[in-house]
mmCIF file of C-alpha atoms and ligand atoms in Angstrom:
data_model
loop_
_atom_site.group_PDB
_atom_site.id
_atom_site.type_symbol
_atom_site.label_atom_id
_atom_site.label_comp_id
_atom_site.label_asym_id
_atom_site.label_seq_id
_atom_site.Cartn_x
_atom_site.Cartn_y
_atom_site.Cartn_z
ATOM 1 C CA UNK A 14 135.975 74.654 69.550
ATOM 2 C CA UNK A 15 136.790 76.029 72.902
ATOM 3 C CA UNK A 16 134.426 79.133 72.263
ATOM 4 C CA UNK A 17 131.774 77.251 71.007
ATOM 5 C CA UNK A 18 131.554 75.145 74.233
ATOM 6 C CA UNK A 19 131.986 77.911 76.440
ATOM 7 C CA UNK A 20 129.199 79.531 74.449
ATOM 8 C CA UNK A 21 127.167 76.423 75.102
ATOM 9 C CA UNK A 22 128.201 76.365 78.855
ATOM 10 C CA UNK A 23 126.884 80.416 79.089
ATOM 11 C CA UNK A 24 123.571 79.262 77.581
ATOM 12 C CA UNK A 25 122.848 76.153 79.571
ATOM 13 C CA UNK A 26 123.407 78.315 82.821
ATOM 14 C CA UNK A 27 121.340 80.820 81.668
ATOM 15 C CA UNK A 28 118.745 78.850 80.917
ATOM 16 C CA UNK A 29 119.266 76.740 84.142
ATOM 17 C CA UNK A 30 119.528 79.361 86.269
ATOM 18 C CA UNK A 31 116.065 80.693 85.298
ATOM 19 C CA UNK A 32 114.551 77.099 86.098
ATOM 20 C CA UNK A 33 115.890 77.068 89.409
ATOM 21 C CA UNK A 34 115.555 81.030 90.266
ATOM 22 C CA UNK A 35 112.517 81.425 89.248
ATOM 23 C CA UNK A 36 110.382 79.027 90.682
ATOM 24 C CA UNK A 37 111.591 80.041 93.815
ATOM 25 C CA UNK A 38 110.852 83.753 93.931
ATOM 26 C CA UNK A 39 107.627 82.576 92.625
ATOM 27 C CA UNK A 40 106.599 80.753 95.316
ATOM 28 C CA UNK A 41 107.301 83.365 97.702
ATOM 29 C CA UNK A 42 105.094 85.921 96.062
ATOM 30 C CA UNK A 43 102.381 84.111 95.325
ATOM 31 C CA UNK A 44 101.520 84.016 99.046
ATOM 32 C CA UNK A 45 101.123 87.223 99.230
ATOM 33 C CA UNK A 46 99.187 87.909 95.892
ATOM 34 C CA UNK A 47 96.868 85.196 96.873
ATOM 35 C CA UNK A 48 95.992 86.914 100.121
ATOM 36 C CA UNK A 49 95.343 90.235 98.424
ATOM 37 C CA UNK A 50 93.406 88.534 95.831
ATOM 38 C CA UNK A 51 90.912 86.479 97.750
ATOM 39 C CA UNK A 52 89.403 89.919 98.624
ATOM 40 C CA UNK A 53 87.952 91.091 95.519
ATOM 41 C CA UNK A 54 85.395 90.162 93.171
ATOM 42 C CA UNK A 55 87.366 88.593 89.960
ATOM 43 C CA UNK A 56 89.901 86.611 91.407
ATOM 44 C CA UNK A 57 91.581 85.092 88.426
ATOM 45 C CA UNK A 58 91.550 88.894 86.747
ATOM 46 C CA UNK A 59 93.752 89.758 90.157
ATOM 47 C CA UNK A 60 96.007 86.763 89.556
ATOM 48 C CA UNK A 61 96.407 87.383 85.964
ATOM 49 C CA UNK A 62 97.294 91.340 86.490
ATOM 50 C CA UNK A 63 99.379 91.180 89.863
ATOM 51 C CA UNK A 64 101.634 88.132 88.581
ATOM 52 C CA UNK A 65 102.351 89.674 85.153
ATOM 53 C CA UNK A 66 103.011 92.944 86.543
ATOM 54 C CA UNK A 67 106.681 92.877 88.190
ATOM 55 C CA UNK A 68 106.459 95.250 90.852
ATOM 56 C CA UNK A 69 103.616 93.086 92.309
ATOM 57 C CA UNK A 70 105.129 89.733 91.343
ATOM 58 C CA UNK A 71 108.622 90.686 92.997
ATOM 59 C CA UNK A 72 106.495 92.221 95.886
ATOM 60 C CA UNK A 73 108.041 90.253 99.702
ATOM 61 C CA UNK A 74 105.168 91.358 101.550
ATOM 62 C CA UNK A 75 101.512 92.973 101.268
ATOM 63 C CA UNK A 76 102.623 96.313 102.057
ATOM 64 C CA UNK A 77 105.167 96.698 99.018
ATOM 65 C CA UNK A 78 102.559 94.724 97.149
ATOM 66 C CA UNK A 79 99.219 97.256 98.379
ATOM 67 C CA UNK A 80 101.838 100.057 96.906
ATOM 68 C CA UNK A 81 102.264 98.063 93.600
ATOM 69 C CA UNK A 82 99.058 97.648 93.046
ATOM 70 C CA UNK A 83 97.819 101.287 93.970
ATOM 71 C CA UNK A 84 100.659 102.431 91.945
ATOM 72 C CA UNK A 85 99.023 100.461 88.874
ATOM 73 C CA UNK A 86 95.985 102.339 89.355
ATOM 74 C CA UNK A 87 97.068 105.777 89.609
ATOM 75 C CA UNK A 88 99.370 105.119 86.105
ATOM 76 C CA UNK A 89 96.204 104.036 84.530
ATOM 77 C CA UNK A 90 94.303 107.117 86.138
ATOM 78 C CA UNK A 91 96.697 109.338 84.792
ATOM 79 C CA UNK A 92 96.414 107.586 81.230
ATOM 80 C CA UNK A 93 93.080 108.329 81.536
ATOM 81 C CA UNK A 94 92.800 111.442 82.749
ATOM 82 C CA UNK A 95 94.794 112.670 79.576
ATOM 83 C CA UNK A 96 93.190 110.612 77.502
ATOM 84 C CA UNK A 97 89.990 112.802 78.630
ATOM 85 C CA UNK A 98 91.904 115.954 78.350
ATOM 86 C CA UNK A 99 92.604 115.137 74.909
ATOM 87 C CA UNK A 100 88.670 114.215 73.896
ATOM 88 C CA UNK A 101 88.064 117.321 75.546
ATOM 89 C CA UNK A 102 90.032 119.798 72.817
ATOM 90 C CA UNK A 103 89.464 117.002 69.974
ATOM 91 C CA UNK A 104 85.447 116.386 70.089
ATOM 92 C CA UNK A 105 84.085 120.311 70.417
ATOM 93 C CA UNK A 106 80.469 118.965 71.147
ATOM 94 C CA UNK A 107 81.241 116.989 73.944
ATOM 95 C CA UNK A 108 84.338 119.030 75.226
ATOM 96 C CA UNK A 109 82.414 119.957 78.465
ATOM 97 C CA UNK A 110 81.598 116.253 79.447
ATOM 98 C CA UNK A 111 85.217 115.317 78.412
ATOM 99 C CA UNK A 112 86.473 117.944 80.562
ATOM 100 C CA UNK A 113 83.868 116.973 83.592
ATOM 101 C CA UNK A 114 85.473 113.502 82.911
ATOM 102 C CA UNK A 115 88.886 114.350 83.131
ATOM 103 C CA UNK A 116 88.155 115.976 86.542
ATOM 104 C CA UNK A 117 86.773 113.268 87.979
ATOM 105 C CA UNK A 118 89.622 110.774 86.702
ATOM 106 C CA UNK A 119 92.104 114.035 88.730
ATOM 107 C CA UNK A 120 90.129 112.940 91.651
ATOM 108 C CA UNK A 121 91.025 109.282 91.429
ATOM 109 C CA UNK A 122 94.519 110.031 90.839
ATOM 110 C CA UNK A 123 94.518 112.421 93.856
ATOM 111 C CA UNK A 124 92.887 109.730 96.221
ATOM 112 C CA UNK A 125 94.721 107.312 95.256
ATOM 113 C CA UNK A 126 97.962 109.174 95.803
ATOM 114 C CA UNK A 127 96.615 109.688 98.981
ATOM 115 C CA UNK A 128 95.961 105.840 99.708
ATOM 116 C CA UNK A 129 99.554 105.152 99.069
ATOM 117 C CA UNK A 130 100.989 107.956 101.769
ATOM 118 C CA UNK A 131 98.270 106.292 104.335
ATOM 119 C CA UNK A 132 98.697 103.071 103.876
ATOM 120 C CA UNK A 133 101.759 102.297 106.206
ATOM 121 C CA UNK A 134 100.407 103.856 108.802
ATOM 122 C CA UNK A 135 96.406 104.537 108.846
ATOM 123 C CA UNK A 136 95.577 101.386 106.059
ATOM 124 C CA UNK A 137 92.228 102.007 107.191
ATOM 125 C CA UNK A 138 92.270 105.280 105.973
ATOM 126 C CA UNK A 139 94.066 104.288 102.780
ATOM 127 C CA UNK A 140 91.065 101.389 101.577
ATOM 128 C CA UNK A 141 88.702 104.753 102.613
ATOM 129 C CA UNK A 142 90.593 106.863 99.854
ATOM 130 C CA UNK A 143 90.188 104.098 97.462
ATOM 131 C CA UNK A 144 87.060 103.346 97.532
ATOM 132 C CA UNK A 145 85.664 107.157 97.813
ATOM 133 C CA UNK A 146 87.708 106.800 93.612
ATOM 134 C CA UNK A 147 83.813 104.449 93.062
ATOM 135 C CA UNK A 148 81.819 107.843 93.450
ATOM 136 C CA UNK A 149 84.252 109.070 89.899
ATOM 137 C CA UNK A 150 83.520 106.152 88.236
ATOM 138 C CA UNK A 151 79.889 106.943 88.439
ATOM 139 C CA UNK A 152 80.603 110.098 87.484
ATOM 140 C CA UNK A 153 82.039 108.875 84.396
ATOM 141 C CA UNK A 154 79.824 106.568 83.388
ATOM 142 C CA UNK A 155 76.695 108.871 84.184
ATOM 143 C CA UNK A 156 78.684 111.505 81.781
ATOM 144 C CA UNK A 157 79.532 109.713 78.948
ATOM 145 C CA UNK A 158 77.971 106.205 79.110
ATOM 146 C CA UNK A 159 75.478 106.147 76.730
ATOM 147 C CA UNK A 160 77.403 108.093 74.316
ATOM 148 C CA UNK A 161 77.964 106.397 70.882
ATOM 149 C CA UNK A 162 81.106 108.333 69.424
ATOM 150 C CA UNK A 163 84.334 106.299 69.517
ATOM 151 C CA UNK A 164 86.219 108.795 72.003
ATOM 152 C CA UNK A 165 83.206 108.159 75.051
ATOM 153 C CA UNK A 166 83.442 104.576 73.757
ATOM 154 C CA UNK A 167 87.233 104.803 74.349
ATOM 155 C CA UNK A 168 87.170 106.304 77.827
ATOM 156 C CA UNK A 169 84.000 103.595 79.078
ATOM 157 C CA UNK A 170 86.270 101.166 78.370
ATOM 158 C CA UNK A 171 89.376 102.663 79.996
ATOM 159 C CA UNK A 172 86.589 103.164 82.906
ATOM 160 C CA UNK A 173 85.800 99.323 83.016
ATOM 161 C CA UNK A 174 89.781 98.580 83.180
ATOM 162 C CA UNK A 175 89.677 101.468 85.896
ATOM 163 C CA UNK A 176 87.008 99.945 88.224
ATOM 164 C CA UNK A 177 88.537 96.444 87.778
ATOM 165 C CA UNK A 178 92.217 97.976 88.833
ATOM 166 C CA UNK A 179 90.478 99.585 92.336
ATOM 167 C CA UNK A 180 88.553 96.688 93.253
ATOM 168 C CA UNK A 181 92.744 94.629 92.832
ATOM 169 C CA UNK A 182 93.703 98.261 94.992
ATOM 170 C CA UNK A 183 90.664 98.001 97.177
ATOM 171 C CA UNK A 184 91.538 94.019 98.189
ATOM 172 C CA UNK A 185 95.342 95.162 98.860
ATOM 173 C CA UNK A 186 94.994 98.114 101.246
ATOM 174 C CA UNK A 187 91.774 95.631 102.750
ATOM 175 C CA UNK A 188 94.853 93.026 103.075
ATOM 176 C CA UNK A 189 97.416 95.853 104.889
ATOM 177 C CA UNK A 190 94.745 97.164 107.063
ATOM 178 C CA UNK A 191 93.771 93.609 108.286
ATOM 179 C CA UNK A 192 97.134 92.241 108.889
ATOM 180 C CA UNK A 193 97.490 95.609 110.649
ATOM 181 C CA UNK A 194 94.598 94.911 113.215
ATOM 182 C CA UNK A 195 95.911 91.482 113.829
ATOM 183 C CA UNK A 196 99.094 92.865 114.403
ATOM 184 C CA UNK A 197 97.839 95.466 116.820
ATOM 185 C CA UNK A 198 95.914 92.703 118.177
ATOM 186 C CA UNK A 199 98.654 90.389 119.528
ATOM 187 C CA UNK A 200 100.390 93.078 120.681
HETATM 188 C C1 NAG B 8 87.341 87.754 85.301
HETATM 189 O O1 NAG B 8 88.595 87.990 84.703
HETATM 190 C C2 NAG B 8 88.883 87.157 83.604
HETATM 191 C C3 NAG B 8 90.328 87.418 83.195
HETATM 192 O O2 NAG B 8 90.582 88.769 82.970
HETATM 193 C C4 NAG B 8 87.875 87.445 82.503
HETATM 194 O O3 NAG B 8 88.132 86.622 81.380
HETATM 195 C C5 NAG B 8 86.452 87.188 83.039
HETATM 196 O O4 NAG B 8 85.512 87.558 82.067
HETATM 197 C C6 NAG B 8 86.216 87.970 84.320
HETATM 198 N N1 NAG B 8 84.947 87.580 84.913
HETATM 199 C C7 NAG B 8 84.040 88.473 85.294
HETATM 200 C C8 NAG B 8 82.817 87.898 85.945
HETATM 201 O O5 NAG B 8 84.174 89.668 85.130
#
């Protein structure tokens, strides 16, 4: 009897403490994911992605949340890019556009590295890195968009979750750099 009711007591404060934890922490971040995401172009896709992803839901301000998000982008550049490395040896008639492919997804990864060492202090120079990334994506899709097989069918959509992911990257190191020139500004 006595275990059974502290067994009950455990599970009503673990499921009370999630009502009154999480709302809170919720509230917090939102502010900040609804500043990054009024900058870019599907703002309920940007909702969606930063509040389900906990690095950018537990993010307390837009700088640790520009770094989540870039950091999202880069791990599904690197996806990518292997999943282009891997067309490459698998489909031999197409290995040379897989491999083109792959290059271009090393260049995302590479700026967008790049964006996340700038963005504390040159943001500017950090939304520059990510959207030069828009110049691979044409690459891509020039390469192996109107290719019928199911590995180029694979990697256009992969490219489609890619732009989406650095137009959310775009909006946060937009958000940084601006709060950065109003900062500079009151100074
Ligand atoms: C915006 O994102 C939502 C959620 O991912 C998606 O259902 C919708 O089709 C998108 N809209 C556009 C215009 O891309």
């Amino acid at each position: 009897m006595a275990s059974s009711s502290g067994c009950f007591f455990v599970v009503t404060m673990a499921i009370l403490s999630q009502f009154l934890l999480a709302p809170a922490s919720a509230l917090i971040n939102r502010e900040y994911i609804d500043a990054n995401c009024q900058r870019v172009k599907n703002k309920s896709f940007c909702v969606q992605t930063l509040t389900t992803y906990p690095p950018a839901a537990s993010a307390t301000g837009l700088l640790p949340l520009a770094e989540a998000v870039v950091s999202l982008a880069v791990a599904h550049a690197e996806k990518t890019a292997g999943f282009a490395a891997e067309s490459a040896k698998k489909e031999a008639a197409l290995t040379t556009q897989f491999n083109e492919c792959h290059d271009a997804y090393v260049g995302i990864v590479a700026s967008l590295k790049s964006a996340n060492l700038q963005l504390k202090d040159t943001p500017d120079t950090a939304n520059y890195d990510v959207m030069v990334s828009g110049d691979e994506i044409k690459r891509v899709k020039d390469t192996v968009g109107k290719n019928i097989d199911k590995s180029s069918k694979t990697l256009m959509e992969m490219t489609l979750q890619m732009e989406k992911l650095l137009d959310l990257a775009a909006g946060a190191t937009d958000a940084v750099d601006d709060d950065d020139e109003n900062v500079h500004r009151r100074a």
